[in-house]
XYZ file of C-alpha atoms in Angstrom:
724
model
C 0.151 -0.108 -0.091
C 2.775 2.462 0.710
C 4.643 1.739 -2.322
C 1.087 2.439 -4.226
C 0.779 5.650 -2.460
C 4.079 6.748 -3.245
C 3.754 6.002 -6.907
C 0.520 7.760 -7.141
C 2.179 11.009 -5.285
C 5.112 11.025 -7.762
C 2.651 10.731 -10.785
C 0.525 13.635 -9.354
C 3.804 15.738 -8.593
C 4.953 14.989 -12.154
C 1.661 16.494 -13.808
C 2.291 19.570 -11.672
C 5.786 20.459 -12.999
C 7.568 20.243 -16.131
C 10.120 17.427 -16.879
C 13.557 18.539 -15.672
C 12.519 21.164 -13.307
C 12.144 21.319 -9.572
C 8.875 22.273 -7.995
C 8.289 25.938 -7.912
C 6.633 27.488 -4.731
C 3.779 30.126 -5.714
C 4.859 33.760 -4.856
C 2.146 36.647 -4.615
C 4.315 38.952 -6.367
C 7.153 37.575 -8.460
C 7.310 41.195 -10.206
C 8.264 42.778 -6.964
C 10.491 39.907 -5.934
C 12.565 40.492 -9.264
C 12.506 44.221 -9.079
C 13.913 43.795 -5.547
C 16.606 41.352 -6.453
C 17.957 43.643 -9.334
C 17.975 46.419 -6.998
C 20.464 44.426 -4.881
C 22.413 43.369 -7.622
C 22.782 47.074 -9.020
C 23.890 48.309 -5.489
C 26.369 45.637 -5.422
C 27.752 46.376 -8.829
C 27.905 50.179 -7.570
C 30.042 49.210 -4.667
C 32.358 46.909 -6.609
C 32.886 49.918 -9.120
C 34.923 51.895 -6.827
C 37.883 49.214 -7.333
C 38.037 49.221 -10.972
C 37.853 52.766 -12.146
C 40.505 54.110 -14.656
C 39.854 57.842 -15.066
C 41.098 59.850 -17.918
C 40.035 63.420 -19.165
C 38.678 61.931 -22.408
C 36.118 59.600 -20.439
C 35.176 62.551 -18.678
C 34.396 64.720 -21.523
C 32.686 61.835 -23.414
C 30.453 61.040 -20.372
C 29.053 64.677 -20.025
C 28.480 65.192 -23.601
C 31.527 67.590 -24.558
C 31.513 67.000 -28.249
C 30.857 70.281 -29.758
C 33.300 72.837 -30.907
C 33.143 76.252 -29.142
C 32.727 79.433 -30.824
C 35.732 81.543 -30.300
C 35.366 84.388 -27.875
C 36.858 87.703 -28.997
C 35.275 90.028 -26.288
C 32.547 89.875 -23.720
C 29.383 91.443 -24.828
C 27.674 93.877 -22.707
C 23.995 93.299 -22.076
C 22.026 96.577 -21.632
C 19.631 98.959 -22.953
C 18.216 102.251 -22.090
C 16.036 100.804 -19.414
C 18.825 98.471 -17.820
C 22.262 99.667 -18.826
C 24.971 97.127 -18.723
C 27.119 98.944 -16.260
C 25.541 98.032 -12.887
C 28.278 99.166 -10.279
C 31.327 101.411 -10.224
C 33.919 101.759 -7.217
C 37.338 103.024 -7.049
C 38.784 99.841 -7.994
C 36.516 98.264 -10.346
C 33.309 98.222 -12.691
C 30.735 95.616 -12.730
C 28.776 94.723 -15.955
C 26.311 92.388 -17.312
C 27.618 90.440 -20.077
C 27.180 87.493 -22.292
C 29.669 85.641 -24.785
C 29.008 83.046 -27.587
C 29.576 79.316 -26.828
C 27.572 77.610 -29.668
C 25.718 78.751 -32.470
C 22.697 80.441 -30.929
C 23.875 79.613 -27.401
C 25.528 82.210 -25.037
C 26.822 82.257 -21.614
C 25.465 85.237 -19.536
C 26.489 86.604 -16.064
C 28.384 89.282 -14.468
C 31.801 90.603 -15.121
C 34.022 92.469 -12.542
C 36.459 94.489 -14.314
C 39.467 95.773 -12.037
C 40.909 99.265 -12.953
C 44.236 98.028 -12.539
C 46.083 94.909 -13.822
C 44.522 91.997 -12.424
C 46.315 89.902 -9.778
C 44.336 86.833 -11.096
C 41.510 85.787 -13.638
C 38.570 84.103 -12.148
C 35.609 82.255 -13.072
C 33.025 81.869 -10.272
C 29.901 79.892 -10.565
C 26.862 80.144 -8.294
C 24.624 77.258 -7.523
C 21.693 76.644 -9.817
C 19.203 78.376 -7.062
C 21.464 81.274 -6.855
C 22.248 84.030 -9.338
C 25.478 85.862 -10.178
C 24.329 89.108 -8.818
C 24.057 87.492 -5.222
C 27.663 86.536 -5.318
C 28.827 90.160 -5.827
C 30.195 91.293 -2.590
C 32.875 93.704 -1.138
C 35.245 91.031 -0.798
C 34.910 90.199 -4.637
C 35.058 93.839 -5.674
C 38.318 94.602 -3.710
C 40.464 91.864 -4.577
C 41.860 93.360 -7.954
C 40.869 90.224 -9.866
C 39.243 90.181 -12.961
C 36.042 88.111 -12.503
C 33.199 86.439 -14.601
C 30.238 84.858 -13.027
C 28.176 82.789 -15.318
C 24.535 82.266 -14.678
C 23.168 78.620 -14.566
C 20.217 77.054 -15.735
C 18.093 77.141 -12.320
C 15.869 74.595 -10.784
C 12.513 76.557 -11.193
C 10.184 75.219 -13.834
C 8.549 78.498 -14.932
C 9.823 77.764 -18.702
C 9.631 73.823 -18.682
C 6.523 74.370 -21.114
C 5.438 73.830 -24.500
C 3.471 77.166 -25.204
C 2.133 75.950 -28.535
C 0.123 73.092 -26.830
C -0.381 74.902 -23.460
C 1.617 72.237 -21.553
C 3.150 73.184 -18.521
C 4.992 70.779 -16.235
C 6.830 70.833 -12.851
C 9.967 69.749 -14.512
C 12.883 71.734 -13.165
C 14.808 73.645 -16.007
C 17.928 71.569 -15.497
C 15.826 68.437 -16.002
C 14.043 70.006 -19.029
C 17.272 70.376 -20.747
C 18.594 67.007 -19.504
C 15.267 65.166 -20.911
C 16.151 66.796 -24.470
C 19.869 66.408 -24.539
C 20.612 62.824 -22.991
C 19.232 60.792 -25.955
C 21.613 62.926 -28.358
C 24.882 62.352 -26.225
C 24.810 65.893 -24.752
C 24.150 66.862 -21.094
C 23.258 69.888 -19.258
C 26.454 69.489 -17.347
C 28.556 69.467 -20.499
C 26.535 72.661 -21.752
C 27.465 74.557 -18.727
C 31.077 73.317 -18.332
C 31.442 74.486 -22.048
C 30.311 78.069 -20.952
C 32.873 78.354 -18.377
C 35.515 76.920 -20.676
C 34.577 79.639 -23.356
C 35.764 82.035 -20.604
C 38.882 80.232 -20.277
C 39.380 80.716 -23.764
C 39.121 84.343 -23.616
C 41.329 84.569 -20.533
C 43.956 82.725 -22.354
C 43.797 85.182 -25.326
C 44.529 88.113 -23.324
C 48.023 89.534 -24.043
C 49.027 89.692 -20.317
C 48.872 86.308 -18.454
C 48.020 86.021 -14.971
C 46.704 82.837 -12.891
C 43.563 81.477 -14.052
C 41.070 80.263 -11.031
C 37.779 78.540 -11.229
C 35.472 78.307 -8.226
C 32.035 77.278 -7.590
C 29.190 76.563 -5.200
C 26.781 73.678 -5.055
C 26.101 73.259 -8.763
C 28.584 75.782 -9.677
C 31.196 73.622 -7.501
C 30.381 70.541 -9.876
C 30.996 72.509 -12.776
C 34.237 74.012 -11.521
C 35.417 70.514 -10.736
C 34.735 69.123 -14.115
C 36.123 72.072 -16.105
C 39.283 71.790 -14.267
C 39.622 68.320 -14.422
C 39.214 68.569 -18.247
C 41.191 71.771 -19.060
C 44.688 72.178 -17.816
C 44.890 75.515 -18.587
C 42.908 76.245 -15.269
C 45.599 77.005 -12.742
C 43.605 76.063 -9.586
C 40.307 75.133 -8.288
C 37.924 76.075 -5.521
C 34.728 73.855 -5.075
C 32.338 74.243 -2.251
C 28.910 72.425 -1.594
C 29.459 69.568 -4.097
C 32.520 67.268 -3.493
C 31.233 64.038 -1.844
C 31.009 60.055 -2.473
C 29.086 59.739 -5.534
C 27.911 55.990 -5.279
C 24.373 57.615 -4.168
C 23.958 59.896 -7.282
C 21.127 57.814 -8.472
C 19.201 59.485 -5.269
C 20.086 62.992 -6.609
C 17.845 64.956 -9.146
C 18.003 63.299 -12.536
C 20.050 65.864 -14.323
C 23.190 64.634 -12.389
C 22.776 61.174 -14.121
C 25.806 60.571 -16.112
C 26.087 57.523 -18.075
C 29.173 55.314 -17.157
C 30.295 57.887 -14.471
C 30.687 55.311 -11.643
C 32.461 53.019 -14.026
C 35.411 55.236 -14.298
C 34.891 58.435 -12.370
C 33.689 59.174 -8.875
C 34.527 62.681 -7.229
C 37.968 61.418 -5.913
C 38.916 60.398 -9.642
C 37.809 63.610 -10.763
C 39.782 65.500 -8.376
C 42.638 63.246 -9.161
C 42.806 64.607 -12.685
C 43.334 68.070 -11.441
C 46.544 67.101 -9.947
C 49.189 68.527 -9.206
C 47.365 71.843 -9.567
C 45.972 73.339 -6.120
C 42.404 72.459 -5.229
C 40.258 73.408 -2.421
C 37.199 71.257 -1.625
C 35.168 73.070 1.253
C 32.373 71.082 3.257
C 30.006 74.164 3.142
C 27.105 75.579 1.117
C 25.726 72.375 -0.081
C 22.266 72.804 -1.560
C 19.289 71.287 0.542
C 16.564 70.312 -2.149
C 14.092 67.673 -2.662
C 12.528 67.746 -6.241
C 8.675 68.250 -5.754
C 6.314 65.482 -6.941
C 3.322 67.684 -6.625
C 1.988 70.357 -9.114
C -0.488 73.301 -9.109
C -3.885 72.458 -11.048
C -3.316 72.489 -14.692
C 0.519 71.486 -14.622
C 1.654 68.065 -15.206
C 3.433 66.589 -12.099
C 6.114 64.657 -13.995
C 9.538 65.518 -12.523
C 11.685 62.686 -11.649
C 12.233 62.512 -7.876
C 15.689 63.623 -6.458
C 17.121 65.273 -3.514
C 20.163 67.133 -2.490
C 21.974 67.434 0.893
C 25.053 67.714 2.519
C 27.351 64.633 2.967
C 28.410 63.575 6.327
C 31.704 65.000 7.331
C 33.346 61.676 7.712
C 32.308 60.533 4.259
C 33.532 64.105 2.674
C 36.986 63.530 4.336
C 36.947 59.864 3.154
C 36.552 60.821 -0.495
C 39.185 63.204 0.015
C 41.540 60.687 1.112
C 40.685 58.363 -1.843
C 41.474 61.270 -4.046
C 45.145 61.925 -2.120
C 45.742 58.163 -2.737
C 44.986 58.149 -6.300
C 47.024 61.650 -6.979
C 49.835 61.442 -4.552
C 51.197 64.897 -6.120
C 47.769 66.553 -5.502
C 47.584 69.723 -3.653
C 44.295 69.391 -1.722
C 43.148 71.584 0.684
C 40.069 70.026 2.571
C 38.247 73.218 4.004
C 35.459 73.469 6.557
C 33.675 76.486 8.002
C 36.640 77.115 10.249
C 38.997 77.592 7.325
C 39.726 81.425 6.730
C 39.783 83.054 3.311
C 43.420 84.209 3.683
C 44.373 80.439 4.055
C 42.384 79.526 0.943
C 43.714 82.258 -1.120
C 47.280 81.486 -0.345
C 46.702 77.846 -1.390
C 45.136 78.774 -4.660
C 47.404 81.246 -5.919
C 51.242 81.830 -6.181
C 52.606 83.794 -3.507
C 52.850 87.143 -5.487
C 49.303 86.997 -6.675
C 48.012 86.015 -3.541
C 49.832 88.768 -1.527
C 48.466 91.336 -4.139
C 44.919 90.348 -3.830
C 44.832 90.272 0.213
C 46.463 93.785 0.139
C 43.822 94.896 -2.194
C 41.066 93.754 0.224
C 39.072 96.611 1.841
C 36.045 95.272 3.857
C 34.002 97.657 5.613
C 31.296 95.600 5.905
C 29.092 97.652 3.232
C 25.957 95.666 1.730
C 26.240 95.473 -2.099
C 22.856 94.875 -3.802
C 22.477 94.350 -7.406
C 19.006 93.213 -8.736
C 18.948 89.936 -10.600
C 18.397 89.969 -14.491
C 14.492 88.694 -14.534
C 14.890 87.741 -18.329
C 18.044 85.856 -18.086
C 16.778 82.491 -17.372
C 14.234 82.215 -20.050
C 16.927 82.987 -22.584
C 19.175 80.398 -21.139
C 16.814 77.688 -21.083
C 15.201 78.415 -24.805
C 18.801 78.692 -26.316
C 19.840 75.454 -25.045
C 16.261 73.876 -26.017
C 16.544 75.374 -29.578
C 20.304 74.056 -29.855
C 19.241 70.858 -28.926
C 16.159 70.380 -31.042
C 18.461 71.294 -33.998
C 20.469 68.271 -33.125
C 17.722 66.084 -34.446
C 18.653 67.234 -37.885
C 22.259 66.644 -37.258
C 22.375 63.380 -35.331
C 20.408 61.745 -38.059
C 22.896 62.882 -40.602
C 25.580 61.638 -38.269
C 23.680 57.947 -38.031
C 23.617 58.075 -41.931
C 27.407 58.574 -42.096
C 28.462 56.312 -39.491
C 26.037 53.515 -40.065
C 24.067 53.391 -43.214
C 26.705 54.715 -45.754
C 28.873 51.875 -44.314
C 26.600 49.035 -44.720
C 27.952 46.462 -47.420
C 24.550 45.619 -49.342
C 25.916 43.630 -52.379
C 25.650 40.259 -50.505
C 24.016 38.645 -47.290
C 26.950 36.951 -45.991
C 29.080 40.428 -46.385
C 26.132 42.381 -44.525
C 25.873 39.896 -42.008
C 29.746 39.767 -41.158
C 29.815 43.641 -40.957
C 26.828 44.052 -38.768
C 28.293 41.566 -36.225
C 30.674 44.485 -34.940
C 27.761 46.889 -35.229
C 25.799 44.621 -33.017
C 28.370 44.556 -30.432
C 28.651 48.406 -30.656
C 25.186 48.690 -29.754
C 24.993 45.983 -26.911
C 28.379 47.352 -25.182
C 28.216 51.106 -25.812
C 24.392 52.093 -25.976
C 22.466 49.273 -24.094
C 25.272 48.269 -21.810
C 26.448 44.649 -21.725
C 26.588 42.404 -18.363
C 28.746 39.249 -18.410
C 26.651 36.427 -19.301
C 24.369 34.528 -16.836
C 26.842 32.567 -14.621
C 24.420 30.522 -12.072
C 23.302 27.295 -12.693
C 19.717 27.563 -14.570
C 17.716 25.701 -11.464
C 14.911 25.660 -13.558
C 11.551 25.436 -11.438
C 8.031 25.213 -12.599
C 4.406 24.735 -11.344
C 1.149 24.040 -13.282
C -1.295 27.130 -13.156
C -4.316 26.023 -15.057
C -5.627 24.832 -18.394
C -8.043 25.373 -21.213
C -9.613 23.067 -23.401
C -6.723 23.297 -25.586
C -3.867 24.593 -23.446
C -1.988 23.806 -20.209
C -0.079 26.730 -18.585
C 2.870 26.652 -16.541
C 4.734 29.095 -14.368
C 8.686 28.783 -14.604
C 11.472 30.722 -12.926
C 15.127 30.559 -14.021
C 18.475 31.757 -12.070
C 20.441 34.196 -14.007
C 22.941 36.156 -11.536
C 22.952 36.360 -7.865
C 19.482 37.974 -6.924
C 18.537 38.111 -10.375
C 16.123 35.530 -11.993
C 13.771 34.992 -15.072
C 10.234 34.462 -14.778
C 7.475 33.649 -17.167
C 4.205 31.649 -18.083
C 4.571 28.836 -20.748
C 1.554 27.724 -22.860
C 1.719 23.937 -24.134
C -0.949 22.882 -26.685
C -2.740 19.915 -25.376
C -2.372 18.182 -28.914
C 1.495 18.483 -28.460
C 2.846 14.809 -29.109
C 5.993 13.357 -27.224
C 8.994 14.070 -29.239
C 7.338 16.519 -31.413
C 9.001 19.926 -32.137
C 6.775 23.312 -32.752
C 7.768 26.895 -33.098
C 8.025 28.940 -30.058
C 6.590 32.496 -29.687
C 7.949 34.559 -26.891
C 5.124 36.977 -26.183
C 6.196 40.320 -24.189
C 4.026 42.433 -22.190
C 4.253 46.121 -21.852
C 4.913 48.659 -19.158
C 3.741 47.729 -15.769
C 2.277 44.403 -17.038
C 2.787 40.863 -16.003
C 2.578 37.547 -17.761
C -0.873 36.691 -16.947
C -2.128 39.972 -18.570
C -0.941 38.417 -22.125
C -3.382 35.410 -21.172
C -6.297 36.629 -19.641
C -9.563 36.265 -21.656
C -11.862 38.241 -19.229
C -12.943 41.141 -21.262
C -13.642 43.218 -18.214
C -9.920 43.138 -17.602
C -8.159 46.146 -18.726
C -5.166 44.017 -19.789
C -7.428 42.262 -22.287
C -8.135 45.280 -24.330
C -4.470 45.813 -24.903
C -3.210 42.205 -25.381
C -6.290 40.381 -26.712
C -4.962 37.363 -24.900
C -2.320 36.899 -27.728
C -0.074 34.352 -25.625
C -2.922 31.983 -25.170
C -4.606 32.578 -28.872
C -1.168 31.590 -30.645
C -1.181 28.552 -28.218
C -4.727 27.655 -29.418
C -3.430 27.999 -33.054
C -0.556 25.427 -32.283
C 2.435 27.437 -31.230
C 4.273 27.020 -27.839
C 4.378 30.400 -26.418
C 6.138 31.937 -23.473
C 5.185 35.010 -21.831
C 8.521 36.344 -19.672
C 8.353 39.085 -17.155
C 10.364 42.144 -17.925
C 10.963 44.145 -14.944
C 9.531 47.484 -16.130
C 6.701 47.524 -13.547
C 6.579 49.196 -10.147
C 6.712 53.050 -10.866
C 9.540 54.243 -9.002
C 10.818 51.020 -7.992
C 11.847 49.883 -11.524
C 12.627 53.190 -12.568
C 15.223 53.767 -9.657
C 16.773 50.466 -11.302
C 17.648 52.508 -14.389
C 18.928 55.496 -12.077
C 21.373 52.953 -10.598
C 22.472 51.247 -13.686
C 23.253 54.135 -15.809
C 26.174 55.438 -13.651
C 27.832 52.157 -14.341
C 27.292 52.496 -18.103
C 24.388 49.867 -17.937
C 20.603 50.207 -18.628
C 17.409 48.193 -17.839
C 18.100 46.369 -20.946
C 21.365 45.128 -19.823
C 19.534 43.027 -17.273
C 16.433 42.416 -19.322
C 18.823 40.822 -22.305
C 20.796 38.843 -19.676
C 17.418 37.326 -18.597
C 16.238 36.530 -22.028
C 19.766 34.683 -23.052
C 18.706 32.340 -20.003
C 15.152 32.110 -21.354
C 16.455 31.231 -24.712
C 19.097 28.741 -23.359
C 16.253 27.053 -21.540
C 13.842 26.945 -24.254
C 16.520 25.708 -26.719
C 17.007 22.848 -24.371
C 13.432 21.631 -24.252
C 12.225 18.604 -26.129
C 9.547 20.403 -27.718
C 11.603 23.303 -29.172
C 13.337 23.653 -32.608
C 16.259 25.794 -31.578
C 16.237 27.670 -34.797
C 12.275 28.672 -34.555
C 12.185 31.010 -31.267
C 10.395 34.119 -32.391
C 9.721 37.427 -30.437
C 6.478 39.438 -30.278
C 5.924 42.223 -27.805
C 3.586 45.213 -27.440
C 4.153 48.632 -25.963
C 7.293 48.415 -23.760
C 7.403 44.913 -25.056
C 7.744 46.338 -28.630
C 10.555 48.506 -27.237
C 11.868 44.958 -26.140
C 11.552 43.805 -29.585
C 13.565 46.432 -30.992
C 16.403 46.042 -28.114
C 16.665 42.332 -27.611
C 16.459 40.497 -30.818
C 18.889 43.142 -32.181
C 21.611 41.480 -29.947
C 20.282 38.125 -29.299
C 20.470 36.423 -32.722
C 18.855 33.052 -31.394
C 15.622 34.914 -31.913
C 14.910 34.049 -35.339
C 12.480 36.832 -36.051
C 10.774 40.001 -34.063
C 7.286 41.615 -34.316
C 7.398 45.115 -32.845
C 3.674 46.222 -32.007
C 2.569 49.653 -30.525
C 5.849 50.776 -30.389
C 7.940 51.278 -33.403
C 8.558 55.048 -33.816
C 10.889 57.758 -35.110
C 12.192 56.885 -31.508
C 14.683 59.673 -31.158
C 12.360 62.495 -32.117
C 9.721 60.942 -29.745
C 12.537 61.185 -26.951
C 13.827 64.462 -27.638
C 11.300 66.734 -29.522
C 9.337 69.135 -27.600
C 6.894 70.059 -30.514
C 4.266 67.452 -29.394
C 2.597 66.876 -26.180
C 3.020 62.985 -26.416
C 6.399 63.054 -26.392
C 8.606 62.083 -23.558
C 9.921 65.322 -22.683
C 6.122 65.763 -21.321
C 5.372 62.398 -19.756
C 6.269 60.753 -16.470
C 8.573 58.206 -17.810
C 11.736 59.793 -16.649
C 13.584 56.492 -16.942
C 13.200 56.291 -20.926
C 16.062 58.007 -22.371
C 19.192 56.026 -23.353
C 22.740 57.806 -23.697
C 23.595 58.892 -27.007
C 21.015 56.639 -28.820
C 20.295 59.477 -31.223
C 23.631 59.659 -32.525
C 24.148 55.800 -32.906
C 21.001 53.767 -33.438
C 17.458 54.866 -33.958
C 14.859 52.025 -34.520
C 15.794 51.607 -38.206
C 19.126 50.958 -37.393
C 18.246 48.638 -34.511
C 16.148 46.676 -37.203
C 19.280 46.703 -39.348
C 20.747 44.602 -36.521
C 17.845 42.294 -36.730
C 18.114 41.869 -40.146
C 18.162 39.469 -42.360
C 15.987 37.540 -39.863
C 12.136 38.699 -40.848
C 11.051 41.702 -38.891
C 7.353 43.102 -38.775
C 5.705 46.374 -37.489
C 2.125 46.295 -36.263
C 0.462 49.636 -36.260
C -2.711 51.064 -35.150
C -3.851 54.549 -36.861
C -5.287 55.533 -33.596
C -2.208 54.378 -31.345
C -1.096 57.487 -29.270
C 2.289 56.425 -28.863
C 3.152 57.905 -32.428
C 1.915 59.253 -35.455
C 1.632 57.304 -38.900
C 3.705 59.734 -40.574
C 6.608 59.465 -38.094
C 6.244 55.565 -38.289
C 6.298 55.289 -41.648
C 9.270 57.613 -42.056
C 11.375 55.344 -39.853
C 9.995 52.174 -41.485
C 10.683 53.088 -44.837
C 14.493 53.007 -43.955
C 13.875 49.346 -42.884
C 11.970 48.298 -46.099
C 14.690 50.028 -48.258
C 17.415 48.006 -46.688
C 15.564 44.649 -46.959
C 14.720 45.556 -50.616
C 18.590 46.168 -51.115
C 19.564 42.950 -49.515
C 16.795 41.421 -52.064
C 14.941 40.040 -48.883
C 12.084 42.464 -48.996
C 9.546 39.701 -48.333
C 10.946 39.346 -44.897
C 9.848 42.653 -43.736
C 6.477 44.044 -43.643
C 4.133 46.650 -41.762
C 0.355 46.277 -41.142
C -1.735 49.148 -40.363
C -5.104 48.772 -38.807
C -7.879 51.108 -37.857
C -7.470 50.664 -33.978
C -5.686 51.793 -31.008
C -2.883 50.641 -28.737
C -3.392 47.024 -29.093
C -2.388 43.581 -30.377
C -4.160 43.400 -33.805
C -3.318 39.728 -34.493
C -4.199 39.516 -37.902
C -1.275 40.198 -40.087
C 1.162 39.240 -37.559
C -0.235 35.991 -36.869
C -0.188 35.186 -40.579
C 3.393 36.368 -40.439
C 4.507 34.133 -37.621
C 2.739 31.061 -39.373
C 4.667 31.777 -42.864
C 7.889 32.672 -41.472
C 8.060 29.923 -38.813
C 6.500 27.238 -41.370
C 3.475 26.547 -39.301
C 0.119 25.873 -40.671
């Protein structure tokens, strides 16, 4: 009797799990568990990054997007008119003017110029915090040092001009994030723009006939710009940074405009400071901005700003980062200053003896109050000039992609084309998506039976990928699948905030059914084997924060997702029912975003269908001329560094070629407009036609919204996978 009971139990267990797998314990929220595991994984990578950094000036320049040639500065321009003259103040020792200077075509630096009446002891660039103004930095101490000083204005953290007046779109996005959102996708950055404005002043200082030491100083955000500018440009003789220097491993918690792709892979603040050695550097633990980005907005304004906060680091952490800098650059001359450090001591550290003595002797401090009214019109110009410049880059970056990618593609034979795109695929994966090592844990496949219909059995599956990271999905097996029979597999990918079950449910009252139309189940009912994986873009800030943690490492959410799909493909190919050369990918919405980025690098996917996502993607990410664009929405994780200068959707499709590729497009789908979609797809069709494989690509338009249509795509799958 005991033997019979054991046999029955074993038979029952076998029915509940897939062959070759272990039993899977149910989890009330595998999605949240997955996101939490990736979070631990990312934090561990951040901590590990401290030991492998190799800082260089070129890496820093590339990271903050310093790629544009500056306009020569022959003179500073006075800014004034009959109502507001350029001359703001005159004393016995100096004159103070409002000025501007050219930086790029149509982009100017603006600020305050202190012109000493005698020969200057030094020339100084003094950068305020983003919450400050140049006028507030003008005090009696500054006016009496005998130094020639330019105080540039920074783009502020206000949100007044983060708007699209044409469509009456108003947002709570800080100005700095507004510029960041437009520039990041194009390989440019608000940090790089403002460093360039400071370096334009260095250009002008170095063009003067009589040379004296050049000092750059800054507070808060200005302290960051000063540190970066001096690390990049050795013409700067000394640096004074207040209210910025700190361990940068927590940069993901700061305002998103400080998000720099690959920063922590090569450069923490200590590494940046090491690039300044052996020049004098003062780092002061004082005047740190204290700011929390508001997640609320008045009525009529979109509350879509990315979360972030600024605060002073613990003094012990500040000192520990300075010690790291001294270890990295033993020849460095770093003064760690506190509130007790006096100005005389700082000046003598920064300037040569003669210049320091002359500046200190010039000081005439009486305690007089200096009040200069800030320029109320300047901030709008700063924001709009950078916006206009960045929008013009949409044209130049497309030209760049054509020159660097399309014009170099060999199109005379498929073997030659495929051999060439191997290195382009590697470039996309390594430099744009960010590549992690291949999965390194045993697969440890687990499964459990979920439910069945009259035609399909459904199983839940998990697979280990890396420590704390696993893959998870639902597998649909047709009941008429015979032992030893192999059938094509379609991997069906859900969209934003979705889960695998959303692509299977047939409950028409369920919101998910309206989008997915149970396409994972319907394809299984037609005889395909289907697998609906979970991609971890679910949980609002929880998953968006993953992107913030990965970006400074030169990684993205797709670095993880593609590793998970490597493991999924490995498992599917090992199953007795799978023909290894017939595993297809079909995704909707964010799953369509996956259909571009995952098969582009994982060639074991034999075809890809992008539904509800294919777009003139770079324009959608960067443009401010339509309210549906990501500059106007809450998806603050969406931008991928420098994609606009490297790979738009047509280029990604070229990496999928010569495998079959299809786009499913609803005329009423608000993620894009037909004209943009067709413009980008025309490049794909041309490529396939040039390669004499035009029958392998198509686009189906249907009169509907953001949803699976399941007509032409189903026929495409049957035809290309040989299933009838």
